[in-house]
Amino acid sequence: MTRSQKEKMLAGEMYNAADPEIQAELLLTGAWLKRYNDTLGDPAERWHALLSERLGTVGLGAAIRPPFHCDYGFNIRIGAWVYINFNCVILDVATVTIGDGTAIGPAVQIYTADHPHDPEQRQAGLQLGRPVSIGRNAWIGGGAIILPGVTIGDHAVIGAGSVVTRDVPAGCTAMGNPARVRVGGRLPPS
């Protein structure tokens, strides 16, 4: 039995994003985002109710300040008391998990969407996704970019403007482009 392009996307396999089922999901999310982003002056309880309509999981007290942008929403799982500031972009072709108590600064970008290195596969419209996981009580500074497949551990700190290309262990601080883990307040020797 052949799997649908959406099933392939959710499994982290190569898929064609131009598939009608995937395009229909993007349109549904676009309509939802329009409603959500019109709630900037509304209380956080209203945000929570709307987030619960589209996101995979929304923990108690979780809030995302509009404007917010994502591909699908249903691949995003945010824990209790997560706070995400203005202008967050989450490309969620694969699962994005954000643990309880994590705070995310403004203009953070979280990408699960990836593209094949082979130019013929890209030209054919093939894509793939790799999940991103952010642990509990992490702090992601404003303007940080988290690339596909990255895991950030519990209590980790990501400096503002950092580009996170590799996993960051629990309790560590990483910063820079590419982000590097600091040891005792200093960058480790190269």
Phi, psi and omega in degrees: 000130181279134179276150178290163178297324177295318178298320177296317179301312183293335179273358180080018178265168174299136179215165178256113184291346179278358180304137183303322179295319179292318178297322178296320178296320178298320179294318177299316180294321178301318178294318178296316180299323178299314178297313183298314185289347174277005184255019185309318181274003182275160178291158182301331178299322178294318178301314182300316180298316180291320178300322181294338177291326191240326183283155182297314178214137177225110181288164178307131175074003179290143181215141172234118180284127176292153001281150181226146180222138176209168177280305189235325181086315185293347177266006182256128179234113180243137183279185180294140175059026171287139177233124179238123185278180183312149167062033175283140175239124175236112175271097191255058173285343172233174185292136171242121180244128180236118186287163180310138172075006180283143177242135182235123182289177182293150173062026175283143179237128180239118185246124166257341183291131179227166181228146179295151178283337180287121183297330179291323177293320177296316180297329177284358178084015181279143177221173173207169179226150176230130186296154175240136179231128176241126185287189180284147173053032175276160174233122179249113183291155182308140176076003179291151177237126180247120186273165183304140174084001184277141171242129176246124186286169176305140174065013178284157177235132176246122182295150179305138177076003181287152173246110186268109183256346183224164178301146176241120183296159177305139175075002183264160173248133177230142179204161177106183179224104357287155181297135177236141180289132176268141178245120180058034179085356181235155175290140178294158179298146180285000000 
